[in-house]
Amino acid sequence: MQKKTMALLMSLMLLLALALTGCGGDKKEAPKKAESKVLRVGTNAAFAPFEFQDEKTKEYAGFDMDLIRAVGKQLGMEVQIANMSFDGLIPALDAGNIDAAVSGMTITEERGKKVNFTKPYYTSGLSILVKKDNETIKDVKDLEGKKLAVQIGTTGAIEAKKVKNATVREFNEASEAFMELRNGGVDAVLNDLPVNEYYLVQGGKDVAKTAGKPLTSEHYGIATAKKNTELAGKIDQAIEALKKNGEYEKIYVKWFGRKP
Ligand code: GLN
């Protein structure tokens, strides 16, 4: 190789290295751009495979996290993720502490009074988890009078409270509800089906199983503050573009192993 070409190559590599170190991800680094170029996202990062903290890298990972990062890229915005309790998300939107809540959040009429939702981006529903050796709970009506574990502020909690004579125990995180089932403190967990399935696949099947059919059909939406009338529309457009260019499908397949 000629000296000149070599020198050119070296400087190119140096440039690349500099560019790469500039991409620090969405954490730590203080925003350099104007405020409006930052998308402050709130999530409850204990809801795999939608949002969770990667044990090794400490990065927020999951379907929702990949999706919102792709949305940010599409909008030319830097995505900053804040981890908080699920029932703290809507208050955080109200207070203006975050711009969007991306947290496997079901679009409901009640929540729609407090926030602006995007269009549905994922179809979900609730399912029942019981102990592996449980032969008595096969359907939602078998939950009557039973002890149920749910995550506080969720659609699972709402459904559980409709069950006659049931004792409903509410936990801050879904993982704590799973733990309670494992420990025998409750008879069943009512929680989002894809999260229950993921728990079973990740080792939960040694102690638990799904009982009966899904209870509900639900749609996840990204929530934005009621006052902010523009953002949900912008996110919708970005997701639309990601559906067209194949990026949405790529992210979906990565986390669910099948096409949407
Ligand atoms: N989809 C459920 C809800 O919106 C649970 C969400 C969650 O726990 N992250 O209530």
XYZ file of N, CA and C and ligand atoms in Angstrom:
790
model
N 0.837 -1.195 0.000
C 0.000 0.000 0.000
C 0.871 1.244 0.000
N 0.446 2.254 -0.763
C 1.226 3.485 -0.815
C 1.113 4.256 0.483
N 2.159 5.046 0.708
C 2.180 5.803 1.969
C 0.971 6.721 2.100
N 0.642 7.381 0.966
C -0.461 8.349 0.960
C -1.787 7.664 1.331
N -2.026 6.537 0.668
C -3.281 5.791 0.917
C -3.345 5.367 2.374
N -2.203 4.920 2.861
C -2.092 4.468 4.245
C -2.475 5.601 5.200
N -1.902 6.781 4.940
C -2.147 7.935 5.801
C -3.634 8.301 5.763
N -4.212 8.243 4.598
C -5.622 8.580 4.430
C -6.487 7.609 5.234
N -6.121 6.347 5.117
C -6.862 5.291 5.821
C -6.811 5.500 7.327
N -5.588 5.823 7.786
C -5.387 6.029 9.227
C -6.246 7.182 9.723
N -6.261 8.275 8.976
C -7.026 9.423 9.456
C -8.523 9.120 9.414
N -8.921 8.328 8.451
C -10.335 7.931 8.373
C -10.715 7.111 9.597
N -9.825 6.192 9.959
C -10.092 5.339 11.111
C -10.168 6.155 12.396
N -9.302 7.144 12.474
C -9.278 8.017 13.642
C -10.609 8.767 13.755
N -11.060 9.263 12.618
C -12.337 9.984 12.565
C -13.475 9.098 13.041
N -13.452 7.865 12.565
C -14.492 6.892 12.903
C -14.498 6.625 14.405
N -13.294 6.456 14.932
C -13.152 6.177 16.364
C -13.712 7.343 17.174
N -13.395 8.552 16.733
C -13.888 9.747 17.423
C -15.405 9.800 17.368
N -15.937 9.481 16.206
C -17.394 9.508 16.028
C -18.049 8.491 16.939
N -17.432 7.320 17.025
C -18.002 6.241 17.834
C -18.009 6.583 19.320
N -16.918 7.162 19.797
C -16.873 7.499 21.222
C -17.901 8.583 21.529
N -18.295 9.316 20.520
C -19.313 10.347 20.702
C -20.680 9.759 20.972
N -20.891 8.495 20.532
C -22.204 7.868 20.691
C -22.283 7.173 22.028
N -22.420 7.923 23.079
C -22.401 7.350 24.421
C -23.700 6.694 24.844
N -24.674 6.633 23.966
C -25.962 6.052 24.349
C -26.834 7.128 24.968
N -27.815 6.726 25.747
C -28.815 7.698 26.176
C -28.724 8.001 27.661
N -27.665 7.550 28.293
C -27.587 7.767 29.741
C -26.767 9.012 30.073
N -26.004 8.823 31.098
C -25.088 9.806 31.664
C -24.923 11.177 30.992
N -24.558 11.176 29.691
C -24.124 12.428 29.092
C -25.164 13.543 29.169
N -24.690 14.704 29.562
C -25.586 15.849 29.649
C -26.031 16.232 28.249
N -27.281 16.641 28.097
C -27.749 17.003 26.765
C -27.008 18.226 26.245
N -26.469 18.086 25.045
C -25.729 19.212 24.471
C -26.670 20.034 23.605
N -27.718 19.338 23.137
C -28.611 20.014 22.206
C -29.671 20.818 22.954
N -30.429 21.574 22.201
C -31.522 22.358 22.784
C -32.499 21.421 23.484
N -33.155 21.924 24.482
C -34.080 21.139 25.316
C -35.080 20.332 24.489
N -35.635 20.951 23.473
C -36.674 20.302 22.683
C -36.134 19.127 21.879
N -34.824 19.004 21.791
C -34.228 17.913 21.030
C -34.012 16.673 21.901
N -34.432 16.798 23.152
C -34.302 15.662 24.059
C -35.689 15.096 24.330
N -35.799 13.784 24.221
C -37.067 13.124 24.536
C -36.880 12.418 25.870
N -37.530 12.951 26.912
C -37.391 12.367 28.245
C -38.456 11.283 28.416
N -37.973 10.062 28.524
C -38.866 8.907 28.562
C -38.892 8.296 29.964
N -40.079 8.027 30.455
C -40.205 7.325 31.725
C -40.657 5.899 31.481
N -40.110 4.985 32.261
C -40.494 3.581 32.139
C -40.356 2.888 33.483
N -41.030 1.770 33.637
C -40.812 0.917 34.804
C -40.032 -0.283 34.284
N -38.727 -0.220 34.439
C -37.836 -1.191 33.789
C -37.778 -2.525 34.529
N -38.959 -3.115 34.738
C -39.027 -4.418 35.390
C -40.147 -5.207 34.726
N -40.170 -5.156 33.414
C -41.282 -5.708 32.670
C -40.763 -6.349 31.384
N -39.872 -7.300 31.557
C -39.275 -7.975 30.399
C -40.355 -8.789 29.674
N -40.358 -8.852 28.347
C -39.314 -8.378 27.442
C -39.542 -6.966 26.920
N -40.361 -6.150 27.593
C -40.629 -4.801 27.100
C -39.622 -3.784 27.614
N -39.320 -3.878 28.929
C -38.310 -2.977 29.494
C -37.700 -3.620 30.721
N -36.408 -3.652 30.738
C -35.686 -4.174 31.893
C -34.256 -3.669 31.811
N -33.550 -3.787 32.936
C -32.167 -3.331 32.941
C -31.258 -4.523 32.687
N -30.466 -4.426 31.658
C -29.512 -5.489 31.354
C -28.532 -5.603 32.521
N -28.437 -6.815 33.081
C -27.633 -6.987 34.292
C -26.166 -6.613 34.096
N -25.647 -6.950 32.919
C -24.217 -6.698 32.687
C -23.959 -5.252 32.313
N -24.634 -4.773 31.281
C -24.331 -3.432 30.765
C -25.035 -2.323 31.546
N -26.073 -2.697 32.328
C -26.902 -1.724 33.061
C -27.735 -0.850 32.113
N -27.701 -1.151 30.831
C -28.505 -0.405 29.862
C -29.963 -0.837 29.966
N -30.862 0.051 29.623
C -32.268 -0.335 29.556
C -32.492 -1.060 28.232
N -33.057 -2.258 28.329
C -33.224 -3.100 27.145
C -34.686 -3.506 27.013
N -35.030 -4.064 25.854
C -36.377 -4.581 25.632
C -37.028 -3.972 24.400
N -38.182 -4.520 24.074
C -38.898 -4.090 22.873
C -39.228 -2.591 22.922
N -39.828 -2.148 24.033
C -40.207 -0.737 24.146
C -38.987 0.174 24.047
N -37.893 -0.253 24.663
C -36.695 0.585 24.701
C -36.085 0.723 23.304
N -36.044 -0.401 22.580
C -35.536 -0.338 21.201
C -36.450 0.521 20.335
N -37.763 0.349 20.559
C -38.720 1.095 19.743
C -38.591 2.598 19.985
N -38.521 3.008 21.244
C -38.489 4.451 21.512
C -37.148 5.052 21.070
N -36.087 4.264 21.134
C -34.802 4.777 20.632
C -34.875 4.982 19.121
N -35.530 4.039 18.444
C -35.684 4.166 16.983
C -36.578 5.366 16.665
N -37.596 5.586 17.493
C -38.478 6.747 17.308
C -37.660 8.032 17.487
N -36.839 8.063 18.532
C -35.992 9.216 18.792
C -35.099 9.538 17.601
N -34.505 8.509 17.052
C -33.631 8.677 15.891
C -34.422 9.290 14.742
N -35.605 8.737 14.550
C -36.479 9.185 13.477
C -36.834 10.671 13.637
N -37.021 11.099 14.887
C -37.412 12.484 15.156
C -36.211 13.405 15.352
N -35.025 12.826 15.288
C -33.820 13.625 15.514
C -33.709 14.069 16.962
N -34.211 13.236 17.882
C -34.175 13.596 19.297
C -33.319 12.611 20.079
N -32.671 13.129 21.110
C -31.879 12.267 21.979
C -32.805 11.678 23.036
N -32.821 10.363 23.167
C -33.715 9.708 24.121
C -33.020 9.532 25.469
N -33.619 10.075 26.513
C -33.100 9.878 27.867
C -34.142 9.077 28.637
N -33.682 7.990 29.248
C -34.630 7.097 29.913
C -34.522 7.195 31.432
N -35.662 7.368 32.082
C -35.707 7.402 33.548
C -36.549 6.234 34.040
N -36.016 5.508 35.006
C -36.705 4.341 35.564
C -37.527 4.784 36.776
N -38.792 4.428 36.789
C -39.653 4.804 37.925
C -40.744 3.756 38.125
N -41.528 3.931 39.175
C -42.589 2.953 39.413
C -43.679 3.135 38.361
N -44.392 2.065 38.052
C -45.408 2.142 37.007
C -46.490 3.159 37.369
N -46.909 3.148 38.630
C -47.983 4.076 39.002
C -47.486 5.515 39.157
N -46.179 5.726 38.973
C -45.639 7.086 39.017
C -45.518 7.711 37.640
N -45.807 6.937 36.583
C -45.585 7.432 35.224
C -46.534 8.572 34.839
N -47.820 8.370 35.083
C -48.786 9.415 34.688
C -48.583 10.687 35.513
N -48.377 10.569 36.853
C -48.036 11.775 37.616
C -46.776 12.474 37.088
N -45.781 11.700 36.635
C -44.545 12.305 36.108
C -44.826 13.055 34.803
N -45.741 12.534 33.996
C -46.144 13.238 32.771
C -46.846 14.545 33.135
N -47.750 14.440 34.099
C -48.516 15.606 34.557
C -47.605 16.702 35.069
N -46.592 16.287 35.828
C -45.682 17.248 36.443
C -44.681 17.805 35.436
N -44.658 17.235 34.236
C -43.722 17.701 33.219
C -42.312 17.178 33.439
N -42.166 16.146 34.249
C -40.833 15.580 34.488
C -40.379 14.667 33.363
N -41.332 14.110 32.626
C -41.001 13.298 31.447
C -41.923 13.730 30.304
N -41.474 13.430 29.076
C -42.280 13.786 27.904
C -43.165 12.619 27.464
N -42.683 11.413 27.691
C -43.426 10.238 27.223
C -43.242 9.078 28.199
N -44.307 8.302 28.366
C -44.217 7.080 29.174
C -44.284 5.899 28.216
N -43.231 5.094 28.234
C -43.158 3.926 27.356
C -42.931 2.733 28.267
N -44.003 2.005 28.563
C -43.902 1.045 29.653
C -44.949 -0.060 29.552
N -45.134 -0.569 28.348
C -46.152 -1.608 28.175
C -47.492 -1.131 28.698
N -47.763 0.148 28.497
C -48.968 0.734 29.099
C -50.198 0.520 28.212
N -51.185 -0.118 28.801
C -52.428 -0.383 28.084
C -53.224 0.904 27.901
N -53.732 1.079 26.703
C -54.602 2.225 26.424
C -55.956 1.932 27.067
N -56.333 2.746 28.050
C -57.655 2.573 28.667
C -58.379 3.924 28.642
N -59.705 3.851 28.748
C -60.503 5.067 28.720
C -60.123 5.965 29.892
N -59.975 5.338 31.050
C -59.652 6.076 32.272
C -58.335 6.840 32.110
N -57.325 6.146 31.633
C -56.019 6.805 31.455
C -56.089 7.855 30.348
N -56.916 7.579 29.362
C -57.067 8.516 28.239
C -57.591 9.877 28.673
N -58.198 9.935 29.860
C -58.666 11.228 30.374
C -57.493 12.053 30.896
N -56.404 11.360 31.238
C -55.272 12.057 31.867
C -54.090 12.275 30.927
N -54.003 11.462 29.870
C -52.844 11.553 28.970
C -53.297 11.483 27.507
N -52.384 11.819 26.605
C -52.617 11.568 25.179
C -51.878 10.304 24.808
N -52.605 9.344 24.281
C -51.959 8.114 23.833
C -51.652 8.184 22.342
N -50.589 7.497 21.970
C -50.338 7.286 20.541
C -51.315 6.213 20.067
N -51.236 5.889 18.804
C -52.004 4.746 18.308
C -51.413 3.475 18.943
N -52.193 2.384 18.993
C -51.648 1.149 19.560
C -50.377 0.713 18.823
N -49.371 0.275 19.580
C -48.160 -0.216 18.914
C -47.908 -1.693 19.203
N -48.727 -2.279 20.113
C -48.540 -3.701 20.424
C -49.848 -4.252 20.986
N -50.241 -5.445 20.531
C -51.455 -6.076 21.038
C -51.088 -7.071 22.132
N -51.697 -6.857 23.297
C -51.380 -7.679 24.464
C -52.668 -8.174 25.114
N -52.583 -8.573 26.357
C -53.750 -9.044 27.096
C -53.265 -9.591 28.422
N -54.208 -9.989 29.264
C -53.818 -10.515 30.569
C -53.908 -12.032 30.567
N -53.035 -12.661 31.336
C -53.177 -14.104 31.527
C -52.981 -14.442 33.006
N -53.345 -15.662 33.340
C -53.272 -16.125 34.729
C -52.095 -17.080 34.890
N -51.291 -16.831 35.892
C -50.211 -17.769 36.225
C -50.550 -18.440 37.545
N -50.347 -19.754 37.611
C -50.539 -20.493 38.867
C -49.311 -21.371 39.099
N -49.259 -21.976 40.267
C -48.185 -22.927 40.556
C -48.297 -24.110 39.585
N -47.166 -24.665 39.251
C -47.089 -25.755 38.271
C -48.021 -26.934 38.610
N -48.148 -27.216 39.922
C -48.938 -28.379 40.326
C -50.396 -28.032 40.651
N -50.800 -26.811 40.344
C -52.183 -26.409 40.641
C -53.142 -27.018 39.616
N -54.106 -27.790 40.106
C -55.066 -28.419 39.190
C -56.475 -27.856 39.373
N -56.622 -26.866 40.259
C -57.967 -26.358 40.542
C -58.305 -25.083 39.782
N -57.290 -24.295 39.453
C -57.561 -23.046 38.727
C -57.343 -23.272 37.228
N -58.456 -23.271 36.487
C -58.368 -23.526 35.054
C -59.014 -22.411 34.251
N -59.615 -21.473 34.983
C -60.368 -20.428 34.326
C -60.509 -19.257 35.290
N -60.889 -18.093 34.739
C -61.012 -16.909 35.595
C -62.024 -17.130 36.727
N -63.074 -17.922 36.478
C -64.081 -18.092 37.552
C -63.553 -18.953 38.702
N -62.519 -19.704 38.427
C -61.891 -20.489 39.505
C -61.075 -19.607 40.460
N -60.946 -18.316 40.111
C -60.165 -17.406 40.973
C -60.981 -16.891 42.149
N -62.301 -17.121 42.099
C -63.174 -16.632 43.175
C -62.700 -17.100 44.544
N -62.611 -16.139 45.463
C -62.211 -16.443 46.841
C -60.729 -16.747 47.000
N -59.968 -16.619 45.931
C -58.545 -16.969 45.998
C -57.674 -15.745 46.305
N -56.404 -16.029 46.600
C -55.436 -14.948 46.842
C -54.715 -14.653 45.531
N -54.754 -13.395 45.117
C -54.176 -13.018 43.829
C -53.075 -11.977 44.006
N -52.023 -12.110 43.204
C -50.951 -11.113 43.228
C -50.960 -10.342 41.918
N -50.820 -9.030 42.035
C -50.798 -8.157 40.855
C -49.784 -7.047 41.070
N -49.535 -6.322 39.978
C -48.689 -5.135 40.096
C -49.603 -3.927 40.290
N -49.210 -3.070 41.190
C -50.030 -1.910 41.562
C -50.254 -0.969 40.366
N -51.492 -0.517 40.229
C -51.810 0.468 39.187
C -51.945 -0.099 37.786
N -52.009 -1.420 37.663
C -52.059 -2.023 36.330
C -53.459 -2.544 35.991
N -53.634 -2.904 34.737
C -54.906 -3.490 34.306
C -55.102 -4.852 34.991
N -54.016 -5.522 35.323
C -54.099 -6.785 36.066
C -54.735 -6.556 37.425
N -54.368 -5.451 38.056
C -54.934 -5.103 39.369
C -56.426 -4.806 39.226
N -56.788 -4.111 38.167
C -58.207 -3.767 37.935
C -59.030 -5.045 37.753
N -58.536 -5.955 36.936
C -59.267 -7.219 36.688
C -59.360 -8.056 37.960
N -58.271 -8.096 38.714
C -58.246 -8.905 39.938
C -59.299 -8.421 40.928
N -59.473 -7.098 40.970
C -60.442 -6.528 41.925
C -61.887 -6.840 41.529
N -62.081 -7.278 40.291
C -63.436 -7.647 39.859
C -63.800 -9.075 40.279
N -62.787 -9.851 40.677
C -63.041 -11.247 41.035
C -63.685 -11.338 42.419
N -64.820 -12.043 42.468
C -65.600 -12.135 43.707
C -64.793 -12.749 44.856
N -64.847 -12.091 45.987
C -64.252 -12.584 47.239
C -62.749 -12.866 47.169
N -62.104 -12.362 46.173
C -60.657 -12.606 46.078
C -59.905 -11.630 46.984
N -58.780 -12.084 47.498
C -57.888 -11.193 48.238
C -56.822 -10.756 47.249
N -56.719 -9.463 47.014
C -55.766 -8.974 46.022
C -54.559 -8.354 46.715
N -53.401 -8.904 46.435
C -52.169 -8.337 47.002
C -51.439 -7.579 45.899
N -51.136 -6.321 46.163
C -50.533 -5.478 45.133
C -49.042 -5.250 45.403
N -48.251 -5.450 44.372
C -46.798 -5.291 44.491
C -46.315 -4.179 43.568
N -45.175 -3.604 43.915
C -44.623 -2.529 43.086
C -44.208 -3.025 41.715
N -43.711 -4.256 41.664
C -43.235 -4.777 40.382
C -43.766 -6.175 40.114
N -43.891 -6.501 38.831
C -44.414 -7.805 38.438
C -43.548 -8.934 39.006
N -42.234 -8.700 39.036
C -41.325 -9.740 39.526
C -41.632 -10.123 40.980
N -42.094 -9.139 41.752
C -42.441 -9.412 43.150
C -43.710 -10.266 43.236
N -44.626 -10.065 42.279
C -45.846 -10.883 42.238
C -45.472 -12.329 41.892
N -44.535 -12.496 40.939
C -44.061 -13.842 40.577
C -43.429 -14.525 41.787
N -42.648 -13.738 42.522
C -41.949 -14.258 43.703
C -42.953 -14.743 44.741
N -44.022 -13.983 44.920
C -45.040 -14.334 45.901
C -45.740 -15.644 45.527
N -45.931 -15.840 44.220
C -46.534 -17.094 43.754
C -45.574 -18.255 44.057
N -44.318 -18.019 43.738
C -43.283 -19.028 43.981
C -43.238 -19.416 45.458
N -43.360 -18.400 46.325
C -43.288 -18.643 47.769
C -44.581 -19.205 48.351
N -45.606 -19.317 47.507
C -46.870 -19.883 47.983
C -47.747 -18.897 48.735
N -47.425 -17.610 48.665
C -48.219 -16.593 49.354
C -49.540 -16.298 48.661
N -49.608 -16.603 47.368
C -50.852 -16.380 46.610
C -51.134 -17.604 45.733
N -52.392 -17.674 45.229
C -52.774 -18.790 44.368
C -52.510 -18.490 42.893
N -52.541 -17.207 42.534
C -52.381 -16.857 41.124
C -51.840 -15.445 40.950
N -51.262 -15.216 39.780
C -50.806 -13.875 39.390
C -51.608 -13.464 38.160
N -52.115 -12.248 38.166
C -52.784 -11.695 36.980
C -51.883 -10.610 36.404
N -51.396 -10.863 35.210
C -50.420 -9.937 34.643
C -50.431 -10.080 33.124
N -49.730 -9.177 32.451
C -49.708 -9.186 30.983
C -49.141 -10.493 30.442
N -49.865 -11.061 29.500
C -49.500 -12.372 28.938
C -48.059 -12.462 28.407
N -47.603 -11.511 27.571
C -46.233 -11.667 27.055
C -45.165 -11.628 28.146
N -45.465 -10.904 29.222
C -44.512 -10.814 30.338
C -44.539 -12.109 31.146
N -45.741 -12.663 31.325
C -45.863 -13.968 31.991
C -45.146 -15.051 31.190
N -45.354 -15.037 29.880
C -44.720 -16.042 29.016
C -43.199 -15.941 29.092
N -42.716 -14.710 29.083
C -41.274 -14.479 29.134
C -40.701 -15.001 30.457
N -41.452 -14.754 31.525
C -41.038 -15.245 32.853
C -40.951 -16.770 32.843
N -41.932 -17.435 32.250
C -41.927 -18.901 32.202
C -40.715 -19.405 31.421
N -40.486 -18.798 30.272
C -39.373 -19.214 29.414
C -38.020 -18.986 30.102
N -37.943 -17.910 30.878
C -36.684 -17.574 31.544
C -36.425 -18.417 32.793
N -37.206 -19.451 33.016
C -36.946 -20.324 34.161
C -38.139 -20.480 35.086
N -39.113 -19.594 34.943
C -40.300 -19.642 35.794
C -41.099 -20.931 35.634
N -40.920 -21.594 34.484
C -41.724 -22.805 34.234
C -41.376 -23.945 35.189
N -40.290 -23.834 35.893
C -39.963 -24.833 36.912
C -40.936 -24.775 38.087
N -41.561 -23.606 38.278
C -42.491 -23.469 39.407
C -43.910 -23.063 38.997
N -44.055 -22.495 37.810
C -45.360 -21.938 37.442
C -45.797 -22.348 36.045
N -47.084 -22.106 35.758
C -47.630 -22.375 34.426
C -48.808 -21.430 34.172
N -49.209 -21.348 32.909
C -50.356 -20.531 32.550
C -51.631 -21.333 32.793
N -52.665 -20.662 33.328
C -53.948 -21.337 33.529
C -55.008 -20.693 32.647
N -55.689 -21.508 31.902
C -56.814 -21.018 31.102
C -56.418 -20.115 29.953
N -57.430 -19.465 29.433
C -57.247 -18.601 28.260
C -56.939 -17.164 28.695
N -56.408 -16.354 27.779
C -56.176 -14.949 28.117
C -57.479 -14.265 28.563
N -57.377 -13.403 29.554
C -58.555 -12.742 30.120
C -59.056 -11.578 29.286
N -58.118 -10.861 28.708
C -58.480 -9.635 27.994
C -57.644 -9.509 26.738
N -58.079 -8.611 25.859
C -57.232 -8.188 24.752
C -56.964 -6.707 24.991
N -55.710 -6.319 24.983
C -55.351 -4.937 25.299
C -54.346 -4.410 24.285
N -54.306 -3.098 24.184
C -53.342 -2.478 23.266
C -52.424 -1.556 24.037
N -51.149 -1.668 23.762
C -50.201 -0.753 24.393
C -50.100 0.521 23.562
N -49.992 1.625 24.286
C -49.763 2.908 23.627
C -48.691 3.664 24.375
N -48.078 4.620 23.701
C -47.117 5.499 24.373
C -47.913 6.699 24.861
N -47.742 7.024 26.138
C -48.514 8.132 26.713
C -47.678 9.401 26.752
N -48.320 10.511 26.413
C -47.680 11.823 26.512
C -48.588 12.716 27.352
N -48.040 13.830 27.817
C -48.817 14.707 28.707
C -50.038 15.252 27.990
N -51.109 15.430 28.730
C -52.357 15.958 28.170
C -52.106 17.319 27.509
N -51.285 18.118 28.153
C -51.007 19.472 27.629
C -50.256 19.439 26.306
N -49.430 18.414 26.147
C -48.592 18.337 24.951
C -49.374 17.662 23.825
N -50.012 18.453 23.022
C -50.928 17.889 22.022
C -50.201 17.389 20.777
N -48.948 17.810 20.598
C -48.244 17.475 19.368
C -47.493 16.157 19.405
N -46.918 15.877 20.570
C -45.927 14.806 20.636
C -46.463 13.426 20.234
N -47.667 13.085 20.706
C -48.207 11.754 20.389
C -48.315 11.575 18.872
N -48.749 12.633 18.193
C -48.869 12.594 16.732
C -47.524 12.397 16.052
N -46.516 13.098 16.591
C -45.164 12.975 16.019
C -44.644 11.551 16.197
N -44.890 10.982 17.373
C -44.427 9.612 17.641
C -45.161 8.629 16.716
N -46.461 8.879 16.531
C -47.235 8.034 15.602
C -46.606 8.036 14.209
N -46.262 9.232 13.752
C -45.654 9.340 12.416
C -44.333 8.594 12.358
N -43.556 8.726 13.432
C -42.254 8.049 13.469
C -42.454 6.525 13.432
N -43.420 6.021 14.200
C -43.660 4.570 14.226
C -44.147 4.105 12.850
N -44.976 4.932 12.246
C -45.460 4.622 10.886
C -44.262 4.458 9.937
N -43.317 5.388 10.039
C -42.122 5.338 9.178
C -41.309 4.077 9.487
N -41.220 3.718 10.773
C -40.447 2.531 11.164
C -41.135 1.253 10.685
N -42.461 1.316 10.544
C -43.187 0.160 10.018
C -42.914 0.034 8.522
N -42.838 1.173 7.867
C -42.590 1.166 6.420
C -41.177 0.711 6.092
N -40.201 1.184 6.877
C -38.810 0.867 6.512
C -38.310 -0.461 7.102
N -39.205 -1.185 7.779
C -38.842 -2.525 8.254
C -38.203 -2.561 9.622
N -37.930 -1.384 10.187
C -37.242 -1.315 11.482
C -38.133 -1.864 12.610
N -39.429 -1.533 12.558
C -40.371 -2.014 13.579
C -40.388 -3.543 13.583
N -40.472 -4.109 12.397
C -40.513 -5.580 12.288
C -39.228 -6.201 12.841
N -38.109 -5.547 12.544
C -36.817 -6.055 13.014
C -36.794 -6.119 14.547
N -37.256 -5.041 15.164
C -37.272 -4.963 16.632
C -38.245 -6.004 17.195
N -39.379 -6.157 16.542
C -40.402 -7.118 16.981
C -39.844 -8.541 16.954
N -39.231 -8.881 15.843
C -38.673 -10.238 15.681
C -37.567 -10.484 16.714
N -36.770 -9.442 16.970
C -35.679 -9.563 17.945
C -36.201 -9.993 19.316
N -37.350 -9.461 19.732
C -37.843 -9.708 21.085
C -38.891 -10.809 21.181
N -39.601 -11.059 20.083
C -40.686 -12.053 20.169
C -40.470 -13.259 19.277
N -39.395 -13.231 18.497
C -39.042 -14.409 17.700
C -40.007 -14.715 16.577
N -40.915 -13.777 16.287
C -41.834 -13.952 15.157
C -42.221 -12.574 14.628
N -42.808 -12.606 13.436
C -43.201 -11.330 12.828
C -44.488 -10.801 13.451
N -44.653 -9.473 13.460
C -45.879 -8.905 14.052
C -47.144 -9.314 13.297
N -50.272 -3.343 30.566
C -50.512 -3.195 31.970
C -51.105 -1.860 32.255
O -51.024 -0.989 31.450
C -49.235 -3.427 32.793
C -48.130 -2.485 32.458
C -46.884 -2.614 33.314
O -46.894 -3.189 34.372
N -45.781 -2.103 32.859
O -51.681 -1.662 33.286
